[in-house]
Short mmCIF file of C-alpha atoms in Angstrom, two decimals:
data_model
loop_
_atom_site.label_atom_id
_atom_site.label_comp_id
_atom_site.label_asym_id
_atom_site.label_seq_id
_atom_site.Cartn_x
_atom_site.Cartn_y
_atom_site.Cartn_z
CA UNK A 616 9.17 -39.49 3.84
CA UNK A 617 7.53 -41.49 6.64
CA UNK A 618 4.24 -39.97 7.81
CA UNK A 619 4.30 -37.07 5.35
CA UNK A 620 1.14 -36.96 3.24
CA UNK A 621 0.03 -34.74 0.36
CA UNK A 622 -2.21 -33.00 2.88
CA UNK A 623 0.76 -32.10 5.06
CA UNK A 624 2.72 -30.91 2.04
CA UNK A 625 -0.16 -28.67 1.05
CA UNK A 626 -0.34 -27.25 4.57
CA UNK A 627 3.37 -26.46 4.43
CA UNK A 628 2.94 -24.65 1.13
CA UNK A 629 0.27 -22.44 2.70
CA UNK A 630 2.58 -21.77 5.65
CA UNK A 631 5.44 -20.80 3.34
CA UNK A 632 3.13 -18.43 1.44
CA UNK A 633 2.15 -16.87 4.76
CA UNK A 634 5.79 -16.42 5.80
CA UNK A 635 6.58 -14.81 2.46
CA UNK A 636 3.75 -12.31 3.05
CA UNK A 637 5.20 -11.60 6.51
CA UNK A 638 8.46 -10.51 4.92
CA UNK A 639 10.68 -13.61 4.72
CA UNK A 640 12.51 -13.22 1.40
CA UNK A 641 15.24 -15.86 1.46
CA UNK A 642 13.89 -18.44 -0.98
CA UNK A 643 16.35 -21.11 0.19
CA UNK A 644 14.99 -20.76 3.71
CA UNK A 645 11.41 -20.96 2.46
CA UNK A 646 12.22 -24.00 0.33
CA UNK A 647 13.70 -25.76 3.37
CA UNK A 648 10.59 -25.04 5.43
CA UNK A 649 8.51 -26.44 2.59
CA UNK A 650 10.43 -29.72 2.75
CA UNK A 651 10.72 -30.37 6.50
CA UNK A 652 7.63 -32.10 8.02
CA UNK A 653 7.10 -29.96 11.12
CA UNK A 654 4.21 -32.14 12.29
CA UNK A 655 6.66 -34.99 12.96
CA UNK A 656 8.55 -32.80 15.47
CA UNK A 657 5.46 -32.20 17.62
CA UNK A 658 3.34 -34.15 20.07
CA UNK A 659 0.46 -35.83 18.18
CA UNK A 660 -1.96 -33.69 20.22
CA UNK A 661 -0.84 -30.69 18.16
CA UNK A 662 -1.05 -32.47 14.82
CA UNK A 663 -3.92 -30.39 13.40
CA UNK A 664 -2.13 -27.17 14.35
CA UNK A 665 1.39 -28.10 13.23
CA UNK A 666 1.45 -25.66 10.33
CA UNK A 667 0.05 -22.67 12.16
CA UNK A 668 2.62 -19.95 12.75
CA UNK A 669 2.82 -20.69 16.48
CA UNK A 670 5.27 -22.05 19.02
CA UNK A 671 4.36 -25.26 20.89
CA UNK A 672 5.65 -26.94 24.03
CA UNK A 673 7.86 -29.98 23.45
CA UNK A 674 8.65 -30.99 27.05
CA UNK A 675 11.30 -30.06 29.64
CA UNK A 676 9.83 -26.55 29.71
CA UNK A 677 11.04 -25.93 26.14
CA UNK A 678 9.26 -25.02 22.91
CA UNK A 679 9.53 -25.52 19.18
CA UNK A 680 9.80 -21.97 17.82
CA UNK A 681 7.11 -20.57 15.57
CA UNK A 682 7.99 -20.98 11.88
CA UNK A 683 8.40 -17.21 11.38
CA UNK A 684 11.10 -17.14 14.08
CA UNK A 685 12.88 -20.14 12.56
CA UNK A 686 12.76 -18.54 9.12
CA UNK A 687 13.90 -15.17 10.46
CA UNK A 688 16.93 -16.56 12.30
CA UNK A 689 17.82 -18.81 9.38
CA UNK A 690 17.69 -15.84 7.00
CA UNK A 691 20.05 -13.79 9.19
CA UNK A 692 22.64 -16.57 8.90
CA UNK A 693 22.94 -15.97 5.13
CA UNK A 694 23.99 -19.60 4.72
CA UNK A 695 26.01 -20.99 1.86
CA UNK A 696 26.22 -24.76 1.18
CA UNK A 697 28.78 -26.71 3.25
CA UNK A 698 29.12 -24.00 5.91
CA UNK A 699 29.72 -25.29 9.44
CA UNK A 700 26.93 -24.22 11.78
CA UNK A 701 26.89 -24.64 15.54
CA UNK A 702 23.36 -24.59 16.95
CA UNK A 703 22.83 -23.99 20.66
CA UNK A 704 19.56 -25.60 21.74
CA UNK A 705 18.60 -28.64 19.65
CA UNK A 706 15.13 -28.85 21.19
CA UNK A 707 12.98 -30.98 18.90
CA UNK A 708 15.59 -30.92 16.11
CA UNK A 709 13.39 -28.84 13.78
CA UNK A 710 15.76 -25.90 13.32
CA UNK A 711 18.70 -28.28 12.79
CA UNK A 712 16.71 -30.00 10.03
CA UNK A 713 16.06 -26.67 8.29
CA UNK A 714 19.78 -25.88 8.36
CA UNK A 715 20.63 -29.35 7.06
CA UNK A 716 18.13 -28.94 4.21
CA UNK A 717 19.99 -25.76 3.28
CA UNK A 718 23.20 -27.75 2.89
CA UNK A 719 24.90 -26.78 6.14
CA UNK A 720 27.13 -29.06 8.19
CA UNK A 721 25.20 -28.89 11.46
CA UNK A 722 26.56 -29.39 14.98
CA UNK A 723 23.83 -29.05 17.60
CA UNK A 724 23.99 -28.98 21.43
CA UNK A 725 21.11 -29.74 23.82
CA UNK A 726 21.34 -29.44 27.64
CA UNK A 727 18.25 -31.56 28.44
CA UNK A 728 19.04 -35.27 28.22
CA UNK A 729 15.45 -36.26 27.42
CA UNK A 730 15.19 -33.79 24.52
CA UNK A 731 18.66 -34.74 23.29
CA UNK A 732 17.77 -38.45 23.14
CA UNK A 733 14.45 -37.79 21.38
CA UNK A 734 15.89 -35.34 18.87
CA UNK A 735 18.83 -37.58 17.99
CA UNK A 736 16.50 -40.49 17.20
CA UNK A 737 14.02 -38.26 15.35
CA UNK A 738 16.74 -36.78 13.15
CA UNK A 739 17.99 -40.27 12.34
CA UNK A 740 14.51 -41.52 11.47
CA UNK A 741 13.84 -38.54 9.19
CA UNK A 742 17.09 -38.92 7.29
CA UNK A 743 19.09 -36.14 8.94
CA UNK A 744 21.67 -38.48 10.39
CA UNK A 745 24.52 -36.22 9.24
CA UNK A 746 23.49 -33.66 11.86
CA UNK A 747 25.94 -34.11 14.73
CA UNK A 748 24.18 -33.82 18.10
CA UNK A 749 25.79 -33.34 21.49
CA UNK A 750 24.50 -33.45 25.06
CA UNK A 751 26.14 -30.54 26.81
CA UNK A 752 26.20 -26.96 28.05
CA UNK A 753 25.62 -24.52 25.19
CA UNK A 754 27.61 -21.78 26.90
CA UNK A 755 30.71 -23.93 26.40
CA UNK A 756 30.07 -24.60 22.72
CA UNK A 757 31.81 -27.50 20.99
CA UNK A 758 35.47 -26.46 20.58
CA UNK A 759 36.60 -29.78 19.10
CA UNK A 760 34.91 -28.90 15.76
CA UNK A 761 35.64 -25.15 15.80
CA UNK A 762 35.89 -22.75 14.10
CA UNK A 763 32.31 -22.41 12.85
CA UNK A 764 31.16 -20.25 9.95
CA UNK A 765 27.90 -19.59 11.75
CA UNK A 766 26.66 -19.98 15.33
CA UNK A 767 22.94 -19.87 16.11
CA UNK A 768 21.49 -19.63 19.62
CA UNK A 769 17.82 -20.60 19.89
CA UNK A 770 17.22 -19.39 23.46
CA UNK A 771 17.40 -15.91 24.99
CA UNK A 772 20.94 -15.36 26.25
CA UNK A 773 21.52 -13.14 29.30
CA UNK A 774 24.86 -12.16 27.79
CA UNK A 775 26.94 -12.96 24.72
CA UNK A 776 28.86 -16.17 25.59
CA UNK A 777 32.59 -15.45 25.35
CA UNK A 778 33.55 -19.04 24.50
CA UNK A 779 31.20 -19.04 21.52
CA UNK A 780 32.81 -15.87 20.19
CA UNK A 781 36.17 -17.65 20.36
CA UNK A 782 34.77 -20.58 18.34
CA UNK A 783 33.47 -18.34 15.53
CA UNK A 784 35.50 -18.17 12.32
CA UNK A 785 36.78 -14.86 11.00
CA UNK A 786 34.01 -13.34 8.88
CA UNK A 787 31.48 -15.58 10.62
CA UNK A 788 28.11 -14.65 12.13
CA UNK A 789 26.76 -15.31 15.61
CA UNK A 790 22.96 -14.90 15.68
CA UNK A 791 21.13 -14.87 19.00
CA UNK A 792 18.19 -13.36 20.88
CA UNK A 793 19.80 -11.21 23.59
CA UNK A 794 18.00 -10.32 26.81
CA UNK A 795 17.87 -6.60 27.48
CA UNK A 796 15.77 -4.12 29.44
CA UNK A 797 13.50 -3.70 26.44
CA UNK A 798 12.91 -7.44 25.90
CA UNK A 799 14.72 -9.93 23.70
CA UNK A 800 16.43 -8.39 20.70
CA UNK A 801 17.66 -10.49 17.78
CA UNK A 802 21.35 -9.66 17.37
CA UNK A 803 23.90 -10.57 14.72
CA UNK A 804 27.63 -10.31 15.43
CA UNK A 805 30.21 -10.47 12.65
CA UNK A 806 33.81 -11.36 13.53
CA UNK A 807 36.48 -9.20 11.91
CA UNK A 808 40.04 -10.33 11.00
CA UNK A 809 41.28 -8.37 14.01
CA UNK A 810 39.04 -10.33 16.36
CA UNK A 811 36.59 -7.47 16.86
CA UNK A 812 32.82 -7.79 16.42
CA UNK A 813 30.34 -5.68 14.50
CA UNK A 814 26.88 -5.77 16.07
CA UNK A 815 23.55 -5.43 14.27
CA UNK A 816 20.22 -5.30 16.12
CA UNK A 817 16.97 -6.50 14.55
CA UNK A 818 13.42 -7.27 15.74
CA UNK A 819 12.27 -8.25 19.23
CA UNK A 820 11.22 -11.85 19.88
CA UNK A 821 10.17 -14.13 22.71
CA UNK A 822 12.30 -17.18 23.60
CA UNK A 823 12.79 -19.45 26.56
CA UNK A 824 15.92 -18.47 28.56
CA UNK A 825 19.36 -19.85 27.79
CA UNK A 826 20.62 -21.60 30.93
CA UNK A 827 23.96 -23.04 31.97
CA UNK A 828 24.72 -26.66 32.83
CA UNK A 829 23.13 -29.95 31.81
CA UNK A 830 19.84 -31.54 32.92
CA UNK A 831 19.80 -35.34 33.25
#
């Protein structure tokens, strides 16, 4: 892969070992993180720190999530190969690449035009051209490709978006950090055959807010 040295691969292995010690147990998630060159999703100024378990700014007031958060959300999806996943918040394209490495059919929406253009080109250059990217409002989802087996929101939602629930397949999961009085709680919703939702609450995290509309 372009720009991916043995040094970088070794740094990723150390990161994966660290995430395993922190409690990430899904080996398919860890294997995907070991393959995706995170340093190529960051500004060169952060190159020496790319494999630290930290979030970094990527422009437009957004961040690339820390690897633990990416691994945690990815694990909650319980992905199987060929599942259709809708990602809300493409950002740098890093999370979409992890999902693609796990064999998912990824559809990703970004509301910032500058980030959308950069991520689309980056994904193409790194060989993830099968990831379908869209410039749009994440609250609206992407109904033309629905239903989705999994929906992942990578920003803190003030509420659970109703249109996304409608685009979720029966038996599917919606994973999102939900704003509440106590902070941002990672939530997983499972859609029942009757159209009802079972909610599970997990750890607290820190994300940028999920906002409506598009930014040109």
